[in-house]
Each structure stands twice: as structure tokens, then as C-alpha cells.
Amino acid sequence: MRTRGPDDSGTWTEAADGLGLGHVRLSILDLSPNGHQPMLSGSGRYVISYNGEVYNFADVRSELESHGVRFYGHSDTEVMLAAIERWGLQEAVSRFVGMFAFGLWDRETRQLSLVRDRLGIKPLYFGWAGRAFVFASELKGIRCVREFDPQLHRGALALFLRLAYVPAPFSIFQHVYKLMPGCIFTVTPELALTKEGFSPSPDDDQATWKPMRYWSAREVAERGVATPFHGTEVEAEEHLDALLRQAIRLRMIADVPLGAFLSGGIDSSVVVALMQAQSSVPVKTFSIGFQEAGYNEAGYAKDVAKYLGTDHTELYVAPEKARAVIPMLPTMYDEPFGDSSQIPTFLVSELARKHVTVALSGDGGDELFGGYNRYFWSRRLWRRLAPIPQPVRAGLGSMIQAMSPDRWGNLYSRLSFMLPAVQRPGDQMHKLASLLGAKDPDAMYQGMVSLWQQPTETVVGTAEPQTTLTDRSSWAQLSEFAMRMMYLDLVTYLPDDILTKVDRASMAVSLEARVPLLDHRVVEFAWSLPLSMKIKSEGEGKWVLRRVLDRYVSRELIDRPKMGFGIPLDTWLRGPLREWAETLLDDQRLRREGHFHPGPIRQRWAEHLSGKRNWQYALWNVLMFQAWNER
């Protein structure tokens, strides 16, 4: 894991208890030896190996100093240990504002506690390698343990095929798990020797030992709706502006060069605008562009940077350079990961790292303030579908799918003079048809986020495990469909896809990415806002966030349809990536390896090559698993 910590390394062992801690460090605060890890607490009771940043460490330090605590350096790690000694682990963690994953050994009680931040910004894997209980920031740290047996978790593979990521608490390997966000997991040497009575999820009431939640997104969402913000829209805008200023100011503290990613969209523009408003020098900003017009936001970013007066660097990436990243992905992500925006995310991280060590990112705005298109059109669609009996809707869906996407496309083109412009209308009709038979809006949402609707028909010999998406008893009780979608995205798609993508891509080049919109106080305020302050009836998402941005950036620079941070996968798979993909999707190879039934995959591959369907994302999932498995 050297790229996660190229500046320093260390180990700590407690031979009598069979404990070893290791750490590689990316030095951000206190670059001196006083920041070395693993670090021992002042009294000698605790030892910590810690990844991340606690941004309010200066305030916590001042409070501790008022109680007579002395400090020898100025790292947040030393402050964390002192806070844990003073207040205990759970209370101390509840005071921390930041992103973190750490292992804490209590030498007095002989307990190891694993802790992950509230939103899951930083990763933490744990599990068993033979008789050893192990944990690490990435799976590669566990894989190098000699006794580790990398048995594939076929249920996790089915989940990956559906979602393009392996959802927590699962990993792609058996007996290895992801610690859920907002959790503390405490084990003793005796418990570490056995998996019996263990659950990786804090929601399993049957387990005798399991993680404990110290912060719950479900409780935050339910409390926000039960006790909503009662101010005016102007007051909401002012309060959010103040919260964001504070969150961003805290994340600008570093002893190394700092900058920000800038796409020119609402979220990154808000972050950069508030950084520049609080900086005496031009903020360093970074964006990448592609020659393909439908995938290029660099021009928008350049306009915003010029308006704000930032020190802007942009790089137009040739398709060959972007495709050259693909062989690196299995090692970078450690387990199969299918969000193709992983490629531009790595490229912009690589660009930023040439100039800075820390970069702020705008992730989280869509989930908190209603930015995804599905929040608008799915509500409208369900209102129209609900009065129609489900069997009738399902029959209509079958009729639509009976006509090929090509024929639907031809029909649409003949009527284009009276219809809105739509990319690949035939594919859109088939996607709509697949949702018509949903029994309720939540089932429709699950269909929308599934790239393979029946993955167990493609993965050999498995059943899908229950997840947060399918366990409705674990959901926040929210009456509004759009709010339920935002909640589920917040606790699944955001940590397991978006934040995973940003963490692995940035850490692969030793760049620390910070996400100020996910300050937990911003999250809690966002959930107290009524839906009308996020989504307007005309379908405008992130309304209150847009109003904050209006204070700093001219509206015409931002007002445009939402673009994804993607690449032209569909054409690449038919062109320069075709030979590579054909090798990985070869019928005999699939049969020999025994993970997939070749039929459904070969059918989609043939339809994609012929242009009849655009299966780019479903195929990319299979290709990413095949490339990972090969590596």
C-alpha cells in the first residue's frame, strides 16, 4: 500500500498478545517525526494506526489543553489519542469532524477497536487469514498475509454484476468484510480466533459480537424529517452558506500544497468558490477534457475558474492515454469495480498530484440535495403508472420489449419533429419497459440501479445475499419516494461507489482527496430541509445549493443539463477495445474459468457489437471482473 503512504512507515508489535500494527504514511499535518505512526498515547495505554484527517483537531486540542494535557507535536493523531484517553473512544469519536479509518489497541483491556468515519469516506477491510484476525485500508494489505486464502465470494460477484460495486459489508472474498460507515468494531484476542457468533453488520440482532453504530444515517434522516428546518428559503440559503464555509475552511488546513478538482458543475464550483472566497491567493484548480464533445466539461470548468480567478490547470487527454489506464485498474481497486468514471477520476488525480498533495472534491451534493435525474423523472413516472394495475403495466412492458430497439429508434426518428431529443431512444424504451412491471416505486428504483436485473442467471452456482438495498426493514422511514431514493443512495451508492472510486484513484497517486459537502453537520442540516428546498416542481435539483452558488458565480456559467464524468465506452468497445474485450469474453474461456454462464454475456456482446443495443455498462462490469480475476 506504498502509494497510500510514501513518506514514512512503521510497525508496532505486542508479542504477548500476538498483535502487530503497521502503517504507511502520507504526511499532511506535522511532517516531523512527531507525526510518526503507529503512535503511542501519552500514558502508553493506547496504540493507533490511522488513515485520514480530523479537521477540527485544533479545537479538540485547545479543550484538552484547558484540562492540562501537554502535546509534543501538532498532528491530529496525537490529539485523537489524547481525546480517547480523556473521554473514552465512543465520546471522542463523536467529537471528531473528519474522514478516518483506524485501528486502536487498548493495552490495558487487550481490545482492538476498528473505527470508520460516519459517511464511509475512508475504507477499512477486516477478516481472517487462517487463524489471524487482520485489517487494512485495502485488500492488497490482507492478501499479502501468508495464511490468507483468497476464496471468491460468489454471492458478492452476483451483487457486483448488478450494482458495479461490491456493497458493504461484503468483499469479493469470503471471510473478509468492509466495516460499515459510522461503526466501531471491538474484538479481543480470544474473539479474534473465532468467527462463531460473528456478524459483519451492526443490524444483525442474532450475533453475539458485531460492530456498533456511533452515528446512523438512518437516524439522521428520520430525525431531520421529524424535526424539519422551519426558516425561510433565504434563511436556509444563508445557513447552508455558513456551514459550507466552515466545512471548507477546515479542509483547507494542511502543511502541504492544496487545491481542488473543478468540473464546472454545481458541486465542485460551490467548493472552489468558497475556497477562493476564503483564500488570499488564487486556489489551484484542476480539470481534464476529452476531445469527444459529449464527454467534455473542461470548457465549463475553465470559464468558472476564470470567473473566480483561480490558478487553473487543464489537460486534454487523448483517448489512447485514457485507455492506457485500464490495465492498472485491477491493482488500483483491489476488487472488481465497474464505474467507468474511475478512469477520468484517476487522470484528474494524476494531474493534480503534480502540483498539490491535497485536493478538495465536490462529491455528495447529488445525494444530499437531490441532483440525480432519477429523483425527478421517476417520481413523475410513478405518479402516471400507479393508477394502472400491475399486470397491465407488466403486459405493456412485454409488448414494448417485443419490438427491437432498432425499430423503436426508427419510429422515434420519424416522429422526432414532435418529440424531445433523446439519445438512443430504442434503448431508453427498453429500459422503461423493464421498469413498468414494478410492484411499487421502491422496486422501480431497485430496477433503475441494477445493470443486470437477474445476475444469478449469469453467475454460476450462487444466490444474492441480502443487502441494504433489499432489506427494507433497515431503511429510514420516509414517506416521500424521492427522499427514500436519496437516503438509499447516501448509504449504498455514495460510500461503495463514489467514495471508493475517489479514494482509490487519488491514493493510487498519493493524493489526499477531501469531501467538504460530506461534513456530517452539512449532512444533518440537509436532511432537515424540506424536499421543496432541494427539488422544485419543474425538476430543478439542488435548489438551495444553486442559490448558495449564485452568490459567487454567474448563473449562466452553471445553468446547463447535468453531465456525467464518463468516457465513450460504447464506441471504444466496438473499436479500439474490441480485441481486448473479446479475449476476456471468449466463450471457451468463460466456460473454463467457471464463474459465468457464457450465454447471457455472449448475447449482450453480440448485440452491442451489432449496434442493436448499448450494453456498455453491463459488459464493463463483466470485463472488470475478468481483468481483475486475470490479474
XYZ file of C-alpha atoms in Angstrom:
631
model
C 0.000 0.000 0.000
C 3.009 2.251 -0.503
C 1.126 4.774 -2.666
C -1.241 5.417 0.245
C 1.772 6.407 2.367
C 5.000 7.140 0.513
C 6.535 9.435 3.157
C 7.065 7.238 6.224
C 6.340 3.782 7.618
C 6.386 1.996 10.938
C 5.285 -1.063 12.904
C 4.269 -1.879 16.466
C 4.135 -5.351 17.986
C 2.766 -6.677 21.246
C 4.202 -10.176 21.191
C 2.411 -11.465 24.292
C -0.968 -10.858 22.689
C 0.066 -11.753 19.162
C -0.664 -8.214 17.949
C 1.052 -6.353 15.134
C 0.174 -2.928 13.705
C 1.690 -1.496 10.532
C 1.402 1.896 8.904
C 2.499 3.720 5.780
C 2.108 7.485 5.967
C 1.188 10.260 3.570
C 2.374 13.252 5.593
C -0.183 16.093 5.605
C -0.057 17.549 9.138
C 3.123 17.709 11.233
C 5.660 16.445 8.732
C 8.197 15.894 11.525
C 8.893 12.574 13.320
C 6.284 13.693 15.902
C 3.632 12.526 13.416
C 5.107 9.032 13.019
C 2.734 6.044 13.216
C 1.820 3.684 14.748
C 1.654 6.195 17.602
C 1.586 5.547 21.345
C -0.672 7.669 23.567
C 0.763 9.895 26.286
C 0.055 7.409 29.069
C 1.196 4.446 26.979
C -2.219 2.780 27.177
C -3.271 3.109 23.502
C -1.562 2.481 20.164
C -3.116 3.676 16.904
C -2.683 3.101 13.179
C -4.823 5.728 11.500
C -5.710 6.829 7.965
C -7.451 10.130 7.274
C -7.834 13.576 8.804
C -9.651 15.015 11.828
C -10.206 18.570 10.667
C -11.297 20.081 13.984
C -8.247 18.747 15.839
C -7.148 22.283 16.803
C -10.412 22.920 18.689
C -10.230 19.493 20.368
C -6.598 20.171 21.277
C -7.467 23.536 22.869
C -10.142 21.898 25.005
C -7.716 19.171 26.097
C -5.017 21.733 26.914
C -7.511 23.517 29.157
C -7.623 20.239 31.120
C -3.835 20.235 31.459
C -2.944 17.854 28.603
C 0.513 18.506 27.092
C 1.383 17.914 23.435
C 4.769 17.329 21.823
C 3.870 17.753 18.140
C 0.986 19.264 16.204
C -0.508 16.228 14.428
C -4.182 15.328 14.630
C -3.140 11.753 15.530
C -1.681 12.874 18.865
C -4.854 14.864 19.589
C -7.057 11.860 18.790
C -5.167 9.651 21.243
C -5.358 12.287 23.973
C -9.107 12.704 23.360
C -9.651 8.945 23.612
C -7.689 8.838 26.882
C -9.718 11.751 28.285
C -13.255 10.864 27.163
C -13.211 7.251 26.005
C -13.388 6.002 22.421
C -17.065 6.495 21.586
C -17.376 10.013 23.012
C -14.086 11.076 21.451
C -15.089 9.815 18.003
C -18.397 11.641 18.285
C -16.439 14.893 18.704
C -14.247 14.323 15.642
C -15.106 16.115 12.386
C -13.367 14.368 9.554
C -12.689 11.293 7.466
C -10.938 8.425 9.161
C -10.389 4.711 9.485
C -8.219 3.425 12.287
C -7.235 0.501 14.444
C -6.806 1.258 18.153
C -5.157 -1.222 20.522
C -6.012 -0.818 24.211
C -3.073 -2.346 26.059
C -4.956 -2.317 29.365
C -8.119 -4.170 28.300
C -6.418 -6.120 25.470
C -9.028 -4.967 22.968
C -8.614 -3.936 19.336
C -11.171 -1.405 18.074
C -11.669 -0.705 14.380
C -13.379 2.620 13.590
C -14.693 4.094 10.322
C -15.945 7.620 9.692
C -19.635 8.479 9.565
C -20.120 8.524 5.781
C -17.572 5.883 4.772
C -15.088 8.239 3.115
C -12.091 6.160 4.168
C -12.018 2.365 3.664
C -11.477 -0.363 6.234
C -11.429 -4.105 5.468
C -11.240 -6.798 8.143
C -11.476 -10.570 8.350
C -9.480 -13.749 8.796
C -6.319 -15.142 7.260
C -6.023 -18.639 8.685
C -6.225 -18.129 12.463
C -5.156 -14.480 12.239
C -7.650 -11.627 12.515
C -6.487 -8.981 10.022
C -7.472 -5.496 8.891
C -6.221 -2.996 6.326
C -7.180 0.014 4.222
C -7.110 -2.089 1.059
C -7.465 -5.762 0.236
C -3.869 -5.886 -1.020
C -2.773 -5.386 2.584
C -4.678 -8.533 3.589
C -3.739 -10.549 0.514
C -0.049 -10.371 1.398
C -0.642 -12.219 4.695
C 0.812 -15.648 4.086
C -2.130 -17.599 5.542
C -4.802 -15.738 3.595
C -6.931 -17.984 1.374
C -8.482 -15.858 -1.417
C -11.730 -17.767 -1.910
C -14.152 -15.958 -4.228
C -17.479 -14.921 -2.684
C -19.898 -15.837 -5.491
C -22.774 -14.002 -3.854
C -20.656 -10.857 -3.821
C -19.892 -11.429 -7.518
C -23.639 -11.506 -8.270
C -24.060 -8.259 -6.316
C -21.176 -6.718 -8.253
C -22.729 -7.694 -11.573
C -25.951 -5.954 -10.519
C -24.501 -2.784 -8.989
C -20.989 -2.313 -10.484
C -19.543 -2.456 -6.956
C -19.411 -4.931 -4.081
C -21.641 -3.420 -1.367
C -20.609 -3.284 2.284
C -20.317 -5.268 4.457
C -19.245 -7.779 1.791
C -15.978 -8.018 -0.108
C -15.178 -10.121 -3.162
C -13.514 -12.678 -0.842
C -15.076 -14.985 1.699
C -14.331 -14.188 5.363
C -13.265 -10.605 4.566
C -15.616 -7.683 5.120
C -15.866 -3.917 4.889
C -16.576 -2.118 8.147
C -19.835 -0.217 7.672
C -19.695 3.610 7.890
C -20.243 5.135 11.318
C -19.258 1.934 13.143
C -16.879 0.747 15.841
C -15.929 -2.931 15.919
C -14.149 -4.145 19.062
C -12.550 -7.574 19.425
C -10.320 -9.294 21.977
C -7.545 -11.767 21.158
C -9.891 -14.579 22.184
C -12.740 -13.429 19.917
C -10.345 -12.817 17.052
C -9.608 -16.547 16.936
C -13.180 -17.483 16.053
C -15.817 -16.481 13.505
C -18.538 -18.162 15.584
C -21.337 -15.819 16.652
C -19.896 -13.060 14.459
C -21.754 -10.694 12.145
C -20.150 -8.071 9.897
C -23.316 -5.978 10.121
C -24.458 -3.925 13.133
C -28.069 -4.686 12.162
C -27.845 -8.419 12.908
C -29.681 -8.902 16.186
C -28.750 -12.609 16.356
C -24.981 -12.081 16.533
C -23.151 -12.299 19.832
C -20.447 -9.915 18.623
C -20.891 -7.321 15.909
C -19.999 -3.718 15.057
C -21.668 -0.898 16.987
C -23.018 2.263 15.323
C -21.893 5.558 16.844
C -23.573 7.595 14.050
C -26.564 6.487 11.996
C -27.596 7.950 8.641
C -30.997 6.368 9.199
C -31.489 8.203 12.494
C -30.243 11.452 10.928
C -32.717 11.150 8.041
C -35.668 10.267 10.276
C -34.834 12.991 12.792
C -34.440 15.576 10.040
C -37.864 14.791 8.621
C -39.483 14.653 12.075
C -37.985 17.998 13.188
C -37.585 19.971 9.954
C -35.983 23.342 9.382
C -38.714 25.981 9.760
C -36.907 29.011 8.362
C -37.483 30.715 5.036
C -35.703 29.771 1.828
C -33.393 32.759 2.252
C -32.566 31.669 5.815
C -31.856 28.116 4.596
C -29.532 29.512 1.945
C -27.684 31.664 4.500
C -27.345 28.810 6.981
C -26.056 26.405 4.318
C -23.583 29.033 3.097
C -22.206 29.402 6.641
C -21.992 25.636 7.188
C -20.207 25.086 3.881
C -17.777 27.933 4.537
C -16.826 26.366 7.852
C -16.562 22.849 6.389
C -14.374 24.048 3.524
C -12.220 26.281 5.737
C -11.422 23.295 7.975
C -10.476 21.186 4.962
C -8.064 23.848 3.711
C -5.784 23.221 6.716
C -2.646 21.387 5.575
C 1.133 21.629 5.841
C 1.461 20.709 2.137
C 0.214 22.270 -1.158
C -3.560 22.143 -1.604
C -6.007 22.537 -4.498
C -9.367 21.319 -5.826
C -10.960 19.338 -8.621
C -13.156 21.550 -10.825
C -15.589 20.124 -13.384
C -17.628 23.282 -13.798
C -20.711 21.598 -12.333
C -22.628 22.842 -9.303
C -20.919 20.792 -6.580
C -17.273 21.364 -7.499
C -17.994 25.026 -8.328
C -19.516 25.606 -4.867
C -16.448 24.081 -3.222
C -13.980 26.111 -5.309
C -15.979 29.348 -4.945
C -15.985 29.070 -1.153
C -12.307 28.112 -1.121
C -11.432 31.168 -3.193
C -13.643 33.419 -1.038
C -11.550 32.374 1.989
C -8.105 32.399 0.351
C -5.710 35.324 -0.048
C -4.082 33.687 -3.087
C -5.555 32.017 -6.187
C -6.693 28.482 -5.415
C -5.114 25.795 -7.569
C -7.826 24.024 -9.590
C -7.638 21.066 -11.963
C -9.778 19.610 -14.719
C -9.336 17.233 -17.614
C -11.015 17.285 -21.001
C -11.739 14.842 -23.784
C -11.987 15.512 -27.494
C -15.425 13.830 -27.619
C -17.904 16.680 -27.130
C -20.484 14.659 -25.198
C -17.909 13.778 -22.531
C -16.059 17.085 -22.179
C -16.703 19.561 -19.355
C -13.277 21.194 -19.439
C -14.557 24.328 -21.167
C -17.169 24.896 -18.461
C -14.549 24.401 -15.753
C -12.216 26.866 -17.454
C -14.964 29.509 -17.556
C -15.747 29.070 -13.840
C -12.030 29.173 -12.965
C -11.577 32.412 -14.931
C -14.624 33.977 -13.269
C -13.343 33.081 -9.776
C -9.714 33.901 -10.539
C -8.235 30.515 -9.647
C -4.844 29.195 -10.737
C -6.297 26.700 -13.197
C -4.633 23.733 -14.883
C -6.428 21.695 -17.518
C -5.288 18.723 -19.534
C -6.930 17.377 -22.666
C -6.499 13.623 -22.601
C -6.031 11.658 -25.794
C -8.186 8.503 -25.956
C -5.023 6.386 -26.023
C -3.887 7.807 -22.671
C -7.279 7.158 -21.090
C -7.324 3.582 -22.378
C -3.803 3.053 -21.029
C -5.253 3.327 -17.512
C -7.389 0.192 -17.940
C -4.621 -2.372 -17.199
C -3.922 -0.526 -13.918
C -7.489 -0.742 -12.609
C -7.447 -4.240 -11.036
C -4.438 -3.371 -8.884
C -5.753 0.110 -8.093
C -9.168 -1.058 -6.909
C -8.218 -4.456 -5.393
C -11.653 -5.910 -6.037
C -13.867 -5.691 -9.124
C -15.160 -2.151 -9.618
C -17.319 -1.206 -12.595
C -17.891 2.551 -12.509
C -16.123 3.604 -15.717
C -15.656 7.158 -14.417
C -12.815 5.544 -12.442
C -10.645 6.340 -15.492
C -11.119 10.145 -15.657
C -11.047 10.280 -11.841
C -7.599 8.703 -11.881
C -6.432 11.036 -14.653
C -7.525 14.224 -12.869
C -5.929 12.911 -9.653
C -2.706 12.234 -11.515
C -2.777 15.768 -12.953
C -3.434 17.375 -9.543
C -0.691 15.373 -7.812
C 1.944 17.032 -10.000
C 1.118 20.311 -8.228
C -0.509 19.540 -4.840
C -0.738 16.825 -2.160
C -4.341 17.531 -1.091
C -7.357 18.196 -3.342
C -10.924 19.078 -2.355
C -13.730 17.371 -4.275
C -17.443 18.141 -4.655
C -18.801 14.641 -4.092
C -22.025 14.243 -2.106
C -24.097 17.119 -3.446
C -26.363 14.932 -5.575
C -27.316 12.570 -2.752
C -27.870 15.331 -0.179
C -29.640 17.946 -2.278
C -31.463 15.939 -4.953
C -29.228 16.202 -8.002
C -29.644 12.916 -9.872
C -32.100 12.890 -12.772
C -33.784 9.770 -11.405
C -35.080 11.833 -8.475
C -37.150 13.929 -10.899
C -38.405 11.673 -13.639
C -39.049 8.558 -11.533
C -41.453 10.483 -9.298
C -43.320 11.792 -12.331
C -43.287 8.360 -13.971
C -44.664 6.570 -10.904
C -47.479 9.099 -10.486
C -48.570 8.227 -14.015
C -48.098 4.466 -13.593
C -49.594 3.954 -10.129
C -53.266 4.069 -11.235
C -52.631 1.316 -13.814
C -52.891 -2.259 -12.427
C -49.526 -4.007 -12.229
C -50.470 -6.882 -14.597
C -51.478 -4.348 -17.250
C -48.198 -2.443 -16.809
C -46.177 -5.662 -16.989
C -48.002 -6.679 -20.164
C -47.330 -3.293 -21.709
C -43.645 -3.678 -20.843
C -43.523 -7.051 -22.574
C -45.159 -5.570 -25.666
C -42.590 -2.753 -25.785
C -39.716 -5.212 -25.451
C -41.146 -7.397 -28.210
C -40.115 -4.699 -30.694
C -36.348 -4.312 -31.103
C -34.572 -1.127 -30.015
C -33.663 -0.510 -33.667
C -37.319 -0.451 -34.693
C -38.193 1.850 -31.796
C -35.327 4.099 -32.843
C -36.579 4.256 -36.421
C -40.101 5.051 -35.248
C -38.801 7.757 -32.922
C -36.772 9.367 -35.711
C -39.876 9.602 -37.909
C -41.682 11.418 -35.095
C -38.685 13.483 -33.994
C -40.264 16.710 -35.212
C -42.817 16.445 -32.395
C -40.724 14.715 -29.673
C -37.839 15.892 -27.489
C -34.311 14.868 -28.462
C -33.295 11.595 -26.795
C -30.044 9.645 -27.143
C -30.604 6.030 -28.184
C -34.416 6.140 -27.895
C -34.694 2.381 -28.520
C -32.529 1.581 -25.502
C -34.467 4.097 -23.429
C -37.759 2.441 -24.399
C -36.463 -0.988 -23.364
C -35.145 0.399 -20.071
C -38.544 1.976 -19.402
C -40.282 -1.282 -20.309
C -38.209 -3.192 -17.763
C -39.489 -0.876 -15.020
C -43.187 -0.915 -15.914
C -43.944 -4.141 -14.037
C -42.509 -2.921 -10.717
C -44.859 -3.635 -7.831
C -44.100 -0.311 -6.129
C -41.835 2.732 -6.585
C -39.072 1.240 -4.449
C -38.892 -1.816 -6.707
C -38.706 0.570 -9.652
C -35.729 2.327 -8.026
C -34.002 -1.010 -7.494
C -34.514 -1.752 -11.174
C -33.030 1.606 -12.134
C -29.799 0.998 -10.220
C -29.386 -2.587 -11.495
C -27.190 -3.170 -14.529
C -28.032 -6.893 -14.616
C -31.602 -7.459 -13.470
C -31.103 -11.195 -12.784
C -27.370 -11.638 -12.095
C -27.770 -15.113 -10.576
C -28.787 -16.338 -14.039
C -25.313 -15.306 -15.234
C -23.117 -16.114 -12.181
C -22.623 -19.859 -11.723
C -23.991 -21.540 -8.608
C -24.992 -18.713 -6.288
C -27.752 -16.719 -4.646
C -27.666 -12.983 -3.951
C -27.114 -12.111 -0.282
C -29.445 -9.593 1.309
C -28.119 -6.042 1.285
C -29.221 -2.620 2.486
C -30.960 -2.155 -0.878
C -33.076 -5.281 -0.467
C -33.603 -5.295 3.318
C -36.461 -2.823 3.622
C -36.572 -3.261 7.391
C -33.236 -1.413 7.575
C -34.447 1.626 5.596
C -35.210 5.003 7.089
C -38.954 5.518 7.462
C -39.561 8.254 4.871
C -42.895 8.831 3.187
C -41.534 10.659 0.110
C -40.263 8.382 -2.663
C -37.562 10.875 -3.699
C -36.318 11.077 -0.096
C -36.097 7.277 0.095
C -34.036 7.224 -3.101
C -31.726 9.916 -1.723
C -31.354 8.007 1.535
C -30.545 4.703 -0.185
C -28.023 6.430 -2.444
C -26.441 8.035 0.630
C -25.877 4.716 2.420
C -25.084 2.484 -0.596
C -24.060 4.122 -3.877
C -22.189 7.022 -2.255
C -19.791 5.077 0.029
C -19.483 1.902 -2.046
C -19.178 3.505 -5.496
C -18.480 7.259 -5.489
C -16.240 7.490 -2.418
C -14.485 4.207 -3.219
C -13.729 5.498 -6.705
C -12.292 8.782 -5.432
C -10.284 7.194 -2.605
C -8.601 4.510 -4.723
C -7.932 6.785 -7.712
C -6.431 9.571 -5.591
C -4.475 7.296 -3.270
C -3.009 5.478 -6.280
C -1.017 8.669 -6.934
C -0.521 9.582 -3.234
C -3.063 12.402 -3.337
C -5.421 13.034 -0.415
C -8.967 13.868 -1.570
C -11.238 15.716 0.874
C -15.028 15.985 0.503
C -16.389 19.015 2.402
C -20.018 18.547 1.319
C -19.969 15.379 3.443
C -19.120 17.154 6.670
C -21.622 15.391 8.940
C -23.069 18.722 10.089
C -23.860 19.616 6.461
C -25.432 16.175 6.046
C -27.585 16.616 9.149
C -28.741 20.074 8.042
C -29.521 18.830 4.535
C -31.822 16.162 5.963
C -33.708 18.778 7.967
C -34.593 20.719 4.803
C -37.966 20.090 3.180
C -37.846 18.415 -0.211
C -39.188 21.618 -1.791
C -35.894 23.352 -0.981
C -33.979 20.642 -2.842
C -36.185 19.730 -5.787
C -38.536 22.248 -7.347
C -41.705 21.117 -9.095
C -40.241 21.911 -12.500
C -37.483 19.339 -11.925
C -34.657 21.598 -10.799
C -32.488 19.687 -8.342
C -30.083 21.027 -5.713
C -32.157 24.212 -5.499
C -30.741 25.569 -2.229
C -27.187 24.618 -3.237
C -27.675 26.514 -6.506
C -28.825 29.569 -4.528
C -25.614 29.462 -2.488
C -23.566 29.217 -5.681
C -25.456 32.184 -7.178
C -23.760 34.342 -4.549
C -20.344 33.628 -6.043
C -20.696 32.544 -9.683
C -22.810 33.947 -12.509
C -25.816 31.727 -13.206
C -25.205 31.406 -16.973
C -21.864 29.676 -16.318
C -23.593 26.845 -14.449
C -27.110 26.584 -15.912
C -26.933 23.598 -18.266
C -28.043 19.942 -18.323
C -26.202 17.614 -15.932
C -23.293 15.677 -17.457
C -21.710 12.558 -16.065
C -17.967 12.181 -15.583
C -17.721 9.425 -18.146
C -15.908 8.082 -21.182
C -17.222 6.877 -24.584
C -17.231 3.226 -23.541
C -19.841 2.166 -26.092
C -17.732 3.184 -29.109
C -14.449 2.078 -27.521
C -15.830 -1.438 -27.017
C -16.799 -1.604 -30.688
C -13.463 -0.150 -31.750
C -10.062 0.041 -30.015
C -11.061 -2.112 -27.009
C -12.813 -4.780 -29.041
C -9.916 -7.237 -29.245
C -9.149 -6.877 -25.521
C -12.820 -7.391 -24.636
C -13.237 -10.323 -26.990
C -10.323 -12.103 -25.305
C -11.879 -11.665 -21.852
C -15.385 -12.603 -23.045
C -14.359 -15.608 -25.112
C -16.943 -18.390 -24.808
C -14.401 -21.148 -24.090
C -12.574 -19.009 -21.575
C -15.778 -18.223 -19.668
C -16.646 -21.931 -19.554
C -13.142 -22.931 -18.469
C -12.939 -20.369 -15.649
C -16.376 -21.383 -14.387
C -17.579 -18.100 -12.890
C -20.181 -17.156 -15.519
C -22.683 -18.848 -17.800
C -21.440 -17.621 -21.193
C -24.860 -17.428 -22.888
C -26.236 -14.138 -21.469
C -22.833 -12.443 -21.767
C -22.171 -13.544 -25.338
C -25.680 -12.472 -26.354
C -25.186 -8.961 -24.984
C -21.733 -8.750 -26.520
C -23.133 -9.670 -29.953
C -25.981 -7.163 -29.622
C -23.566 -4.446 -28.568
C -21.154 -5.088 -31.452
C -24.013 -5.046 -33.957
C -25.294 -1.733 -32.626
C -28.703 -3.209 -31.795
C -28.277 -2.405 -28.112
C -25.931 -0.355 -25.968
C -24.826 -2.752 -23.224
C -21.685 -0.771 -22.358
C -22.172 -0.676 -18.577
C -23.373 -4.264 -18.131
C -20.470 -5.534 -20.246
C -17.981 -3.282 -18.446
C -18.908 -4.996 -15.170
C -18.064 -8.404 -16.630
C -14.870 -7.075 -18.203
C -13.721 -5.504 -14.928
C -14.236 -8.794 -13.104
C -12.417 -10.717 -15.832
C -9.500 -8.270 -15.810
C -9.347 -8.395 -12.002
C -9.513 -12.190 -11.972
C -6.754 -12.402 -14.574
C -4.506 -10.070 -12.599
